[in-house]
Coordinates of C-alpha atoms and ligand atoms in Angstrom, one line a residue:
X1 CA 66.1 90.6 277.5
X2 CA 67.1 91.6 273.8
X3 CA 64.4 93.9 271.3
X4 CA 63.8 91.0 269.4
X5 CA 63.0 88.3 272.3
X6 CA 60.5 91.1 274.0
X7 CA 58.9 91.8 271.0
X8 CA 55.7 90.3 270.3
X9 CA 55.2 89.7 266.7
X10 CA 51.3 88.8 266.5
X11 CA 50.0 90.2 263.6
X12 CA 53.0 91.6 262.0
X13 CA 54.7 90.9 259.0
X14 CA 58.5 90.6 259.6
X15 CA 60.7 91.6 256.8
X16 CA 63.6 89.7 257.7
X17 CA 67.3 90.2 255.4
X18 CA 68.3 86.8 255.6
X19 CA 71.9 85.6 254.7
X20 CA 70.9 83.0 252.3
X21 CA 74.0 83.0 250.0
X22 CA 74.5 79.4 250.0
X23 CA 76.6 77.8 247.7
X24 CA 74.9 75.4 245.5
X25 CA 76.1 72.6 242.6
X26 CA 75.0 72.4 239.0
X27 CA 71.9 71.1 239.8
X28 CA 70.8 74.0 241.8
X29 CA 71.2 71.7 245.1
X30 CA 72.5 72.9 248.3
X31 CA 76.1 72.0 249.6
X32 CA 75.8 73.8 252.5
X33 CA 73.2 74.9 254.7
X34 CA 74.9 76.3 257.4
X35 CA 73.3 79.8 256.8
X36 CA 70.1 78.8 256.4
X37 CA 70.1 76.8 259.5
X38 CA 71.0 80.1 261.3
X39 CA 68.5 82.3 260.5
X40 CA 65.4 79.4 261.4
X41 CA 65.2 80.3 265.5
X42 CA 64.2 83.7 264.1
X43 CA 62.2 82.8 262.0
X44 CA 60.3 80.7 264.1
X45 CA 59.9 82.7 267.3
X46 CA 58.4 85.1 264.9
X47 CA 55.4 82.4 263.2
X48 CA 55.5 81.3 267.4
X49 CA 54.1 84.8 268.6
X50 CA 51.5 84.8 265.7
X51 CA 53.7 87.1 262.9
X52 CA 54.5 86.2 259.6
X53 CA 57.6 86.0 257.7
X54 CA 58.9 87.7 254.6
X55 CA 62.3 86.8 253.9
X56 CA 64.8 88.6 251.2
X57 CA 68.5 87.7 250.8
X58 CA 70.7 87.6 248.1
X59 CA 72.3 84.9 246.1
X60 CA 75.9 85.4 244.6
X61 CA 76.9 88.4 242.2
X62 CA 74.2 88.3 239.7
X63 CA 75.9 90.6 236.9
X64 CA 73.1 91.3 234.6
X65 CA 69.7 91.1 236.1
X66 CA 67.1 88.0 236.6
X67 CA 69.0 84.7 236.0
X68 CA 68.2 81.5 236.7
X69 CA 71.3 80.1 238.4
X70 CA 70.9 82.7 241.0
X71 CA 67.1 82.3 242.0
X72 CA 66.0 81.9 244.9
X73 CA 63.5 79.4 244.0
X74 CA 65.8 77.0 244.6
X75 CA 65.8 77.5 248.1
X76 CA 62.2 76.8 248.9
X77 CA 62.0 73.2 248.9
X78 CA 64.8 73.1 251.7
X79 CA 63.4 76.2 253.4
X80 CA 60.5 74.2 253.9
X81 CA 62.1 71.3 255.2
X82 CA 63.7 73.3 257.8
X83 CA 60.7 75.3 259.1
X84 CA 58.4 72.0 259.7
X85 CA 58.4 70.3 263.1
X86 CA 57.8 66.7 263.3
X87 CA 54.3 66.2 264.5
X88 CA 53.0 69.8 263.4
X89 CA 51.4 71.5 259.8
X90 CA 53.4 72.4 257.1
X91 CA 54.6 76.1 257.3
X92 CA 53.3 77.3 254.2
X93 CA 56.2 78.8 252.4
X94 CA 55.7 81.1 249.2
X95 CA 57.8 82.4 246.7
X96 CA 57.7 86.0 245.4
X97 CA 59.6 86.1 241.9
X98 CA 60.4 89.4 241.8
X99 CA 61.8 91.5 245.5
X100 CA 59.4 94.6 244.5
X101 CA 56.8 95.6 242.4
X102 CA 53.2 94.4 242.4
X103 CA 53.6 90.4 242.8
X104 CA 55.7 90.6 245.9
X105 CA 53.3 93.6 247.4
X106 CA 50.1 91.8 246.7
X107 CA 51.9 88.2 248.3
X108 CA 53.2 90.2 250.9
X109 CA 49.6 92.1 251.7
X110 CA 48.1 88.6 251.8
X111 CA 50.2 87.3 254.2
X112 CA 48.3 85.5 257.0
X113 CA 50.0 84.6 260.4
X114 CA 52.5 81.3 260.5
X115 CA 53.2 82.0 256.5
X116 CA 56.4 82.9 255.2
X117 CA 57.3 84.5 251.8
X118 CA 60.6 84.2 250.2
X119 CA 61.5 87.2 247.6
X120 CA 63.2 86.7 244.9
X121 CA 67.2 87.8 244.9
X122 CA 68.0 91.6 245.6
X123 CA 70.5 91.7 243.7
X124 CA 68.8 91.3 240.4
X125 CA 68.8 95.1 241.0
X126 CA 71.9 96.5 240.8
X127 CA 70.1 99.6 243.2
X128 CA 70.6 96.9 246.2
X129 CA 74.1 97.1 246.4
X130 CA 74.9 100.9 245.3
X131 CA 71.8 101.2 249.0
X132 CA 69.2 103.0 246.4
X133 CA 66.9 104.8 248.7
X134 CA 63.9 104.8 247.3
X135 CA 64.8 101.0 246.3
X136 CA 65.1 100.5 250.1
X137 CA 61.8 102.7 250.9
X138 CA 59.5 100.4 248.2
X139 CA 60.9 97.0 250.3
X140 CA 60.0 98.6 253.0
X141 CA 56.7 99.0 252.4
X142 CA 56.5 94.7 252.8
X143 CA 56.5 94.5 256.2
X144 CA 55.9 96.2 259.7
X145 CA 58.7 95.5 261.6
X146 CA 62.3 95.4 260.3
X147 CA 64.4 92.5 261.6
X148 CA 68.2 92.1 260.7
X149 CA 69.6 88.9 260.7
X150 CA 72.2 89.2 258.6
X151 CA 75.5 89.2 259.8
X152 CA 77.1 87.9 256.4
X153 CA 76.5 91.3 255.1
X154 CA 76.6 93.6 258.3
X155 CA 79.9 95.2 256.2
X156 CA 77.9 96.0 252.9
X157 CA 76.0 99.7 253.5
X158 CA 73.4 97.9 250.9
X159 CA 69.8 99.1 250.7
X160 CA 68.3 95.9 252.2
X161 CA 71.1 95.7 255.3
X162 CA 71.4 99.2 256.4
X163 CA 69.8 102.0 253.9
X164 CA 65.9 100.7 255.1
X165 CA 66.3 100.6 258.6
X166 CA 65.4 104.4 258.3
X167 CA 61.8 103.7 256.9
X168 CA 61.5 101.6 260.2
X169 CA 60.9 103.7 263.8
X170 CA 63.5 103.0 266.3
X171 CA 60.9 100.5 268.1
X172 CA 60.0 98.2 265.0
X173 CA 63.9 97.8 263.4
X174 CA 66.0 95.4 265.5
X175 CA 68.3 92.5 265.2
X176 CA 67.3 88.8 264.8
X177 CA 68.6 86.4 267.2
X178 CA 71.3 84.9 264.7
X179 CA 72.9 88.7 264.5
X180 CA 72.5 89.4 268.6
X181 CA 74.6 86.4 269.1
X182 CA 77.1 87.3 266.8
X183 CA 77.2 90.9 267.8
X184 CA 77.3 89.9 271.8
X185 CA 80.1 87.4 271.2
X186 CA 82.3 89.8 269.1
X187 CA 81.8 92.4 272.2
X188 CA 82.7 90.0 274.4
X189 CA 85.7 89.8 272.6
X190 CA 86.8 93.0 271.7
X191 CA 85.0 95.2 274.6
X192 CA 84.7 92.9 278.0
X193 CA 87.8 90.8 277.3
X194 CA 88.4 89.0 280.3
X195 CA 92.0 89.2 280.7
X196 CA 94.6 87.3 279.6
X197 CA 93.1 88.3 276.2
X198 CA 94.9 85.8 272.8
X199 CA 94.0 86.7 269.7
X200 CA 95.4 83.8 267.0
X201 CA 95.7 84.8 263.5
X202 CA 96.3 82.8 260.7
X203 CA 96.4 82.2 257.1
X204 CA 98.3 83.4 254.1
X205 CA 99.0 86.9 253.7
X206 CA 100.2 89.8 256.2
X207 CA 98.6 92.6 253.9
X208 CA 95.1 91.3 254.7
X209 CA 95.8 91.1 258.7
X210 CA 97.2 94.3 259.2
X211 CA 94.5 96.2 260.2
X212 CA 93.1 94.0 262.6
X213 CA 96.8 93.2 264.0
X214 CA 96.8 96.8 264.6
X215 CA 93.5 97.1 266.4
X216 CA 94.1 93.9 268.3
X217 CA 97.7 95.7 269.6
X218 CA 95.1 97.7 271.7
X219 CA 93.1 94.9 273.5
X220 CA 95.0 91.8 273.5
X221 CA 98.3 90.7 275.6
X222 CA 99.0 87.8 273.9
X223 CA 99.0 87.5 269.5
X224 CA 100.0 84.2 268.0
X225 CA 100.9 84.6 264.3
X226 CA 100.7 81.0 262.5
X227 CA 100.3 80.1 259.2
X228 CA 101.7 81.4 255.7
X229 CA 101.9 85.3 257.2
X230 CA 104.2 84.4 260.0
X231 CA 106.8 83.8 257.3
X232 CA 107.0 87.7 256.7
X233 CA 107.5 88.7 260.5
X234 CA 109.9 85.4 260.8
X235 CA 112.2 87.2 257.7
X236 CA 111.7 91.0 259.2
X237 CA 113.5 89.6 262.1
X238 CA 116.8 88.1 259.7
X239 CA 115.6 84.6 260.0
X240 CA 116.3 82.1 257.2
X241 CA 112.6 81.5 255.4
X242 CA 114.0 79.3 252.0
X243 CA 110.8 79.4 249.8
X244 CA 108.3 80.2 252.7
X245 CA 105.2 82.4 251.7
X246 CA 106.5 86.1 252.0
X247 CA 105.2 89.7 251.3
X248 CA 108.4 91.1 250.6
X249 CA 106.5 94.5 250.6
X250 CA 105.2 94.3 253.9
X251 CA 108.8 93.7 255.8
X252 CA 108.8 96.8 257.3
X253 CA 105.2 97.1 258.2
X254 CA 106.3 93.3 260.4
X255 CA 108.7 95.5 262.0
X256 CA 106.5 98.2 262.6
X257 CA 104.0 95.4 264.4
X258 CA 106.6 94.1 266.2
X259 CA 108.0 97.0 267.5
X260 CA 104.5 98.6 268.7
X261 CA 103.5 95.0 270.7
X262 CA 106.9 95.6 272.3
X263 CA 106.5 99.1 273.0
X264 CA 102.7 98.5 274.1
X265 CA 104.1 95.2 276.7
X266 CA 101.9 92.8 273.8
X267 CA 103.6 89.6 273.9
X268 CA 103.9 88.5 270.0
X269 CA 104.2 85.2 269.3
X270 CA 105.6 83.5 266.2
X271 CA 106.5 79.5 265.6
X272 CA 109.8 78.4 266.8
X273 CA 110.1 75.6 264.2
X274 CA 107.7 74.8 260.7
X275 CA 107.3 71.8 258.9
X276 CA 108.8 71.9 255.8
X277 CA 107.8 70.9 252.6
X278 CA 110.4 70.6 249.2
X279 CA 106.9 72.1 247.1
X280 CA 103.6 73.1 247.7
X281 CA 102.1 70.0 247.2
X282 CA 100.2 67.2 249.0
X283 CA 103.0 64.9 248.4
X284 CA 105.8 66.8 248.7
X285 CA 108.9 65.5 250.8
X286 CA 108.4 66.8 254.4
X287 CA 110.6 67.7 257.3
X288 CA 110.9 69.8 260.1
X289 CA 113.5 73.3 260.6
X290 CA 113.4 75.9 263.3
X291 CA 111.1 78.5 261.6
X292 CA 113.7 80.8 261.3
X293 CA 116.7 78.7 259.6
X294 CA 114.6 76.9 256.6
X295 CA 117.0 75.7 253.8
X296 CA 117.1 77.0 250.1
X297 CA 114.5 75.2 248.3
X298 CA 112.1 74.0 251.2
X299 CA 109.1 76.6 252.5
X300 CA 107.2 75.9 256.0
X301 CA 103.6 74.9 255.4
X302 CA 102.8 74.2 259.1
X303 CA 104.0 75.1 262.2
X304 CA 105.8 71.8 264.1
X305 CA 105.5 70.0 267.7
X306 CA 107.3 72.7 269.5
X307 CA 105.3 75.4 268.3
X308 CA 102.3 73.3 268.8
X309 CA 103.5 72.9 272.6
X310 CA 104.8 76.7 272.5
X311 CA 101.4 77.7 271.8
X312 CA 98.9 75.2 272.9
X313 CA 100.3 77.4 276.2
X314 CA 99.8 80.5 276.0
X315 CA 95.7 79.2 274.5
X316 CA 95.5 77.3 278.7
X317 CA 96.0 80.2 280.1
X318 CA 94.0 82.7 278.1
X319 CA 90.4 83.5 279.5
X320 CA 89.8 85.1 276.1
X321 CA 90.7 83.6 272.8
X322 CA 90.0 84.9 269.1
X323 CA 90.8 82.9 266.4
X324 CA 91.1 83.6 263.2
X325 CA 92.7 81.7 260.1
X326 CA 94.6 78.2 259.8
X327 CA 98.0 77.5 261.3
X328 CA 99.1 75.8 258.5
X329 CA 97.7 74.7 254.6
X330 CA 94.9 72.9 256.0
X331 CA 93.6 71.3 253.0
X332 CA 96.6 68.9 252.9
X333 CA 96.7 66.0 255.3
X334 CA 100.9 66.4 256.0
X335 CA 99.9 69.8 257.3
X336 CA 97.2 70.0 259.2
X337 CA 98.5 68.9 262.7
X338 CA 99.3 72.2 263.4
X339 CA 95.6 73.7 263.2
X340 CA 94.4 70.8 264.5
X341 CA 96.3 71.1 268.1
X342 CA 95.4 75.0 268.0
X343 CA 91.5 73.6 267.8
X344 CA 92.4 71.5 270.3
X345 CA 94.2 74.0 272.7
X346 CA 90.9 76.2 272.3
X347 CA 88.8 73.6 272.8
X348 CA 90.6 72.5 275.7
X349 CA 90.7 76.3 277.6
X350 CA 87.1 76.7 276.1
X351 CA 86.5 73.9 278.6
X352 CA 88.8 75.7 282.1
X353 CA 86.3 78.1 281.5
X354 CA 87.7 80.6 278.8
X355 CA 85.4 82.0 276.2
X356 CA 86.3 81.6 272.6
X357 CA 85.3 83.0 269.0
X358 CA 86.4 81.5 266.0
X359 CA 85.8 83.5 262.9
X360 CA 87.0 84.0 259.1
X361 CA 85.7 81.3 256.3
X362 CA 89.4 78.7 257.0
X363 CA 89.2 78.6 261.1
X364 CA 85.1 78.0 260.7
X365 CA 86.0 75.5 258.2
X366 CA 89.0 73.8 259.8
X367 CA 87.0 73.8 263.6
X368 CA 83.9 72.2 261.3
X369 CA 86.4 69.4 259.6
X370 CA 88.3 68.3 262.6
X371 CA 85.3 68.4 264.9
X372 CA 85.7 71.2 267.9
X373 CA 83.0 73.4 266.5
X374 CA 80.8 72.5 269.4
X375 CA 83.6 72.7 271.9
X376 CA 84.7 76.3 271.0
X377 CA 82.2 79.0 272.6
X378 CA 81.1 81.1 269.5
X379 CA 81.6 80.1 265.7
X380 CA 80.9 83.0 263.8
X381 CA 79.0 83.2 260.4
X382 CA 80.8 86.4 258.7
X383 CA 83.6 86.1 257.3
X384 CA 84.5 89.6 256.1
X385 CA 82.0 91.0 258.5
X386 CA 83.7 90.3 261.4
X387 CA 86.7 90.7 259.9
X388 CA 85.6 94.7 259.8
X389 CA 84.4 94.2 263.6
X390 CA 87.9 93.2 264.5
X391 CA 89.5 95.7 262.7
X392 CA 87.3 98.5 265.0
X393 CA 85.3 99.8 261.7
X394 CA 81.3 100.1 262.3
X395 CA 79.3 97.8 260.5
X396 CA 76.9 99.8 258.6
X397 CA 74.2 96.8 259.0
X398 CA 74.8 97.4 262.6
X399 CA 75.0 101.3 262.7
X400 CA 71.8 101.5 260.7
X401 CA 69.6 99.6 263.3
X402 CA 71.2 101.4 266.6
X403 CA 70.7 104.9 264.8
Ligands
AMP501 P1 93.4 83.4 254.5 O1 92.4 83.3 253.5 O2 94.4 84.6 254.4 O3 92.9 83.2 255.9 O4 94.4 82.2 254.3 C1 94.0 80.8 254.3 C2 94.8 80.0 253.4 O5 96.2 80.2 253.9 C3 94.5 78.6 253.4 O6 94.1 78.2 252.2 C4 95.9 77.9 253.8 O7 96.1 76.8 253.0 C5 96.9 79.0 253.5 N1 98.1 78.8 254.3 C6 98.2 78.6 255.6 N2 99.5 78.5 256.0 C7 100.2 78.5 254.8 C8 101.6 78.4 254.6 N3 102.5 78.2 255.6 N4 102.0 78.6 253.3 C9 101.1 78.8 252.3 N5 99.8 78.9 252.5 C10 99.3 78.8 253.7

């Protein structure tokens, strides 16, 4: 059993960092909830043992202090929602409208078991993300025990997600159950792989992939390259591209790739044939070409059937299967069919038994749109955060609470 699940929070005041950085519309309404949703077990098994709650997140990239379009406030009325069961009281849920000072230290003092207390955004101080210390010490002082539940921001040595974990000792810091799930299933991954190992990366550009490419050359046997980045690898080997996405900059780091996954017996998979498009556009004329022998004035936007086939197999035999970024642009209907079968493949080995993260804001999305998200094994909430995992750099969020 996990720090947090033994714990017993009666009496305590948890001071919870919360990824609440939703993305909300004009009228301050919430378009999805997705990371609120995650962080309510915690939440809960924490009012459950008798504790109280005292949440703090932060909302966008305030610039220039307090502003209205990046309050919290707005959050409450769903918060509350959320928190209530069906048959049971209200959780009372209050809002603190500053993260410090004497409001929020009187609220928080107050606090009686099975209430919760929302603070206003940390980043209304600029101290929260140079990781101010004695910023971190004076939210510290708000609660007992230190709970981290914030994968979002696992990445961000910020004073609320790794700098206060020091005023905490080792027995009252820990992670919430939201950032124990992630953390477990991105070992699982990269540190108890059950072999054969795939690792599927997608999405536009070769520069941001390199790193983890290079990381995953160490753990994986089998890396399928999809989307706009295989374009680069495709040309680094003399294929024909025509007007295919390419870092022309990064050609020899695609050979360099290519030649360590040789040298290291990774097998390196790129799409046999694409299917083309005459301009990046939703209606553009659409054919299909061997990846490698694309004519002047078309570019590949997805990969075709017998990519789809060539890699749907290598995903059935995998017992371990990371995914990360589309196959193809997605957001268009004429090219989606390739990161639709990939969802399908994963979904499908998922099933024989493998077990399968999918990771990185476009494969989350695309799972989420075309419906597998329940039939993959782990979806992950951080973008960028695992991103960093991946790449085999330690999370300072992560760091700080093992310390
Ligand atoms: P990334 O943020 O690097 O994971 O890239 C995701 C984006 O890559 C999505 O918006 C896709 O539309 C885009 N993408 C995927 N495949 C291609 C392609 N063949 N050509 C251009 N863009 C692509």
């Amino acid at each position: 059993m996990s720090q947090f699940s033994q714990h017993s929070f009666a009496n305590e005041k948890a001071l919870i960092r919360v990824d609440f950085n939703v993305p909300l519309n004009d009228s301050y309404e919430i378009t999805d909830d997705t990371r609120m949703r995650a962080a309510i077990p915690t939440i809960k098994k924490i009012l459950a043992d008798g504790g109280s709650v005292i949440l703090m997140s932060h909302l966008g990239r305030p610039k220039d202090g307090p502003t209205e379009k990046y309050s919290l406030k707005h959050l409450v009325p769903h918060l509350q929602e959320l928190l209530n069961t069906k048959g049971q009281p209200n959780v009372p849920v209050l809002f603190a409208n500053d993260c410090i000072g004497e409001q929020a230290g009187l609220t928080a003092n107050m606090l009686r078991p099975g209430e919760v207390l929302l603070l206003e955004n940390l980043r209304f101080y600029k101290e929260e993300e140079k990781g101010d210390k004695a910023f971190a010490e004076k939210l510290s002082k708000l609660g007992d025990v230190y709970v981290n539940d914030a994968f979002g921001t696992a990445h961000r040595a910020h004073a609320s997600t790794a700098v206060i974990a020091q005023f905490f000792p080792k027995d009252k810091r820990m992670f919430g159950l939201l950032m124990e799930n992630e953390v477990n299933s991105a070992e699982k991954v990269l540190h108890q792989s059950q072999k054969p190992f795939t690792a599927i990366i997608g999405g536009a550009k070769v520069s941001d992939k390199i790193l983890i490419i290079e990381n995953l050359l160490e753990r994986a046997t089998d890396i399928i390259i999809g989307g706009g980045m295989a374009y680069t690898f495709i040309k680094a080997t003399g294929g024909k591209i025509g007007n295919s996405l390419c870092e022309d900059d990064r050609l020899d780091t695609a050979r360099e790739l290519l030649q360590k996954a040789e040298a290291k017996g990774v097998r390196l998979h790129l799409p046999s044939d694409s299917t083309i498009a005459d301009k990046f556009d939703a209606n553009a004329n659409d054919s299909t070409a061997p990846s490698n022998n694309i004519p002047d004035g078309w570019m590949g936007l997805d990969i075709a059937e017998n990519a789809c086939e060539q890699f749907t197999n290598v995903i059935h035999k995998s017992k371990t299967i990371l995914w990360n970024g589309p196959m193809g642009v997605f957001e268009m209907a004429k090219f989606q069919h390739g990161t639709k079968a990939i969802a399908k493949a994963v979904a499908e080995a998922t099933q024989k038994g493998a077990f399968s993260l999918v990771g990185g804001g476009d494969s989350v999305a695309a799972v989420n749109q075309f419906g597998y998200a329940d039939k993959v094994s782990y979806v992950s909430t951080g973008g960028g955060a695992l991103l960093e995992y991946f790449e085999g750099k330690e999370l300072p969020g992560i760091a700080a609470v093992k310390a």
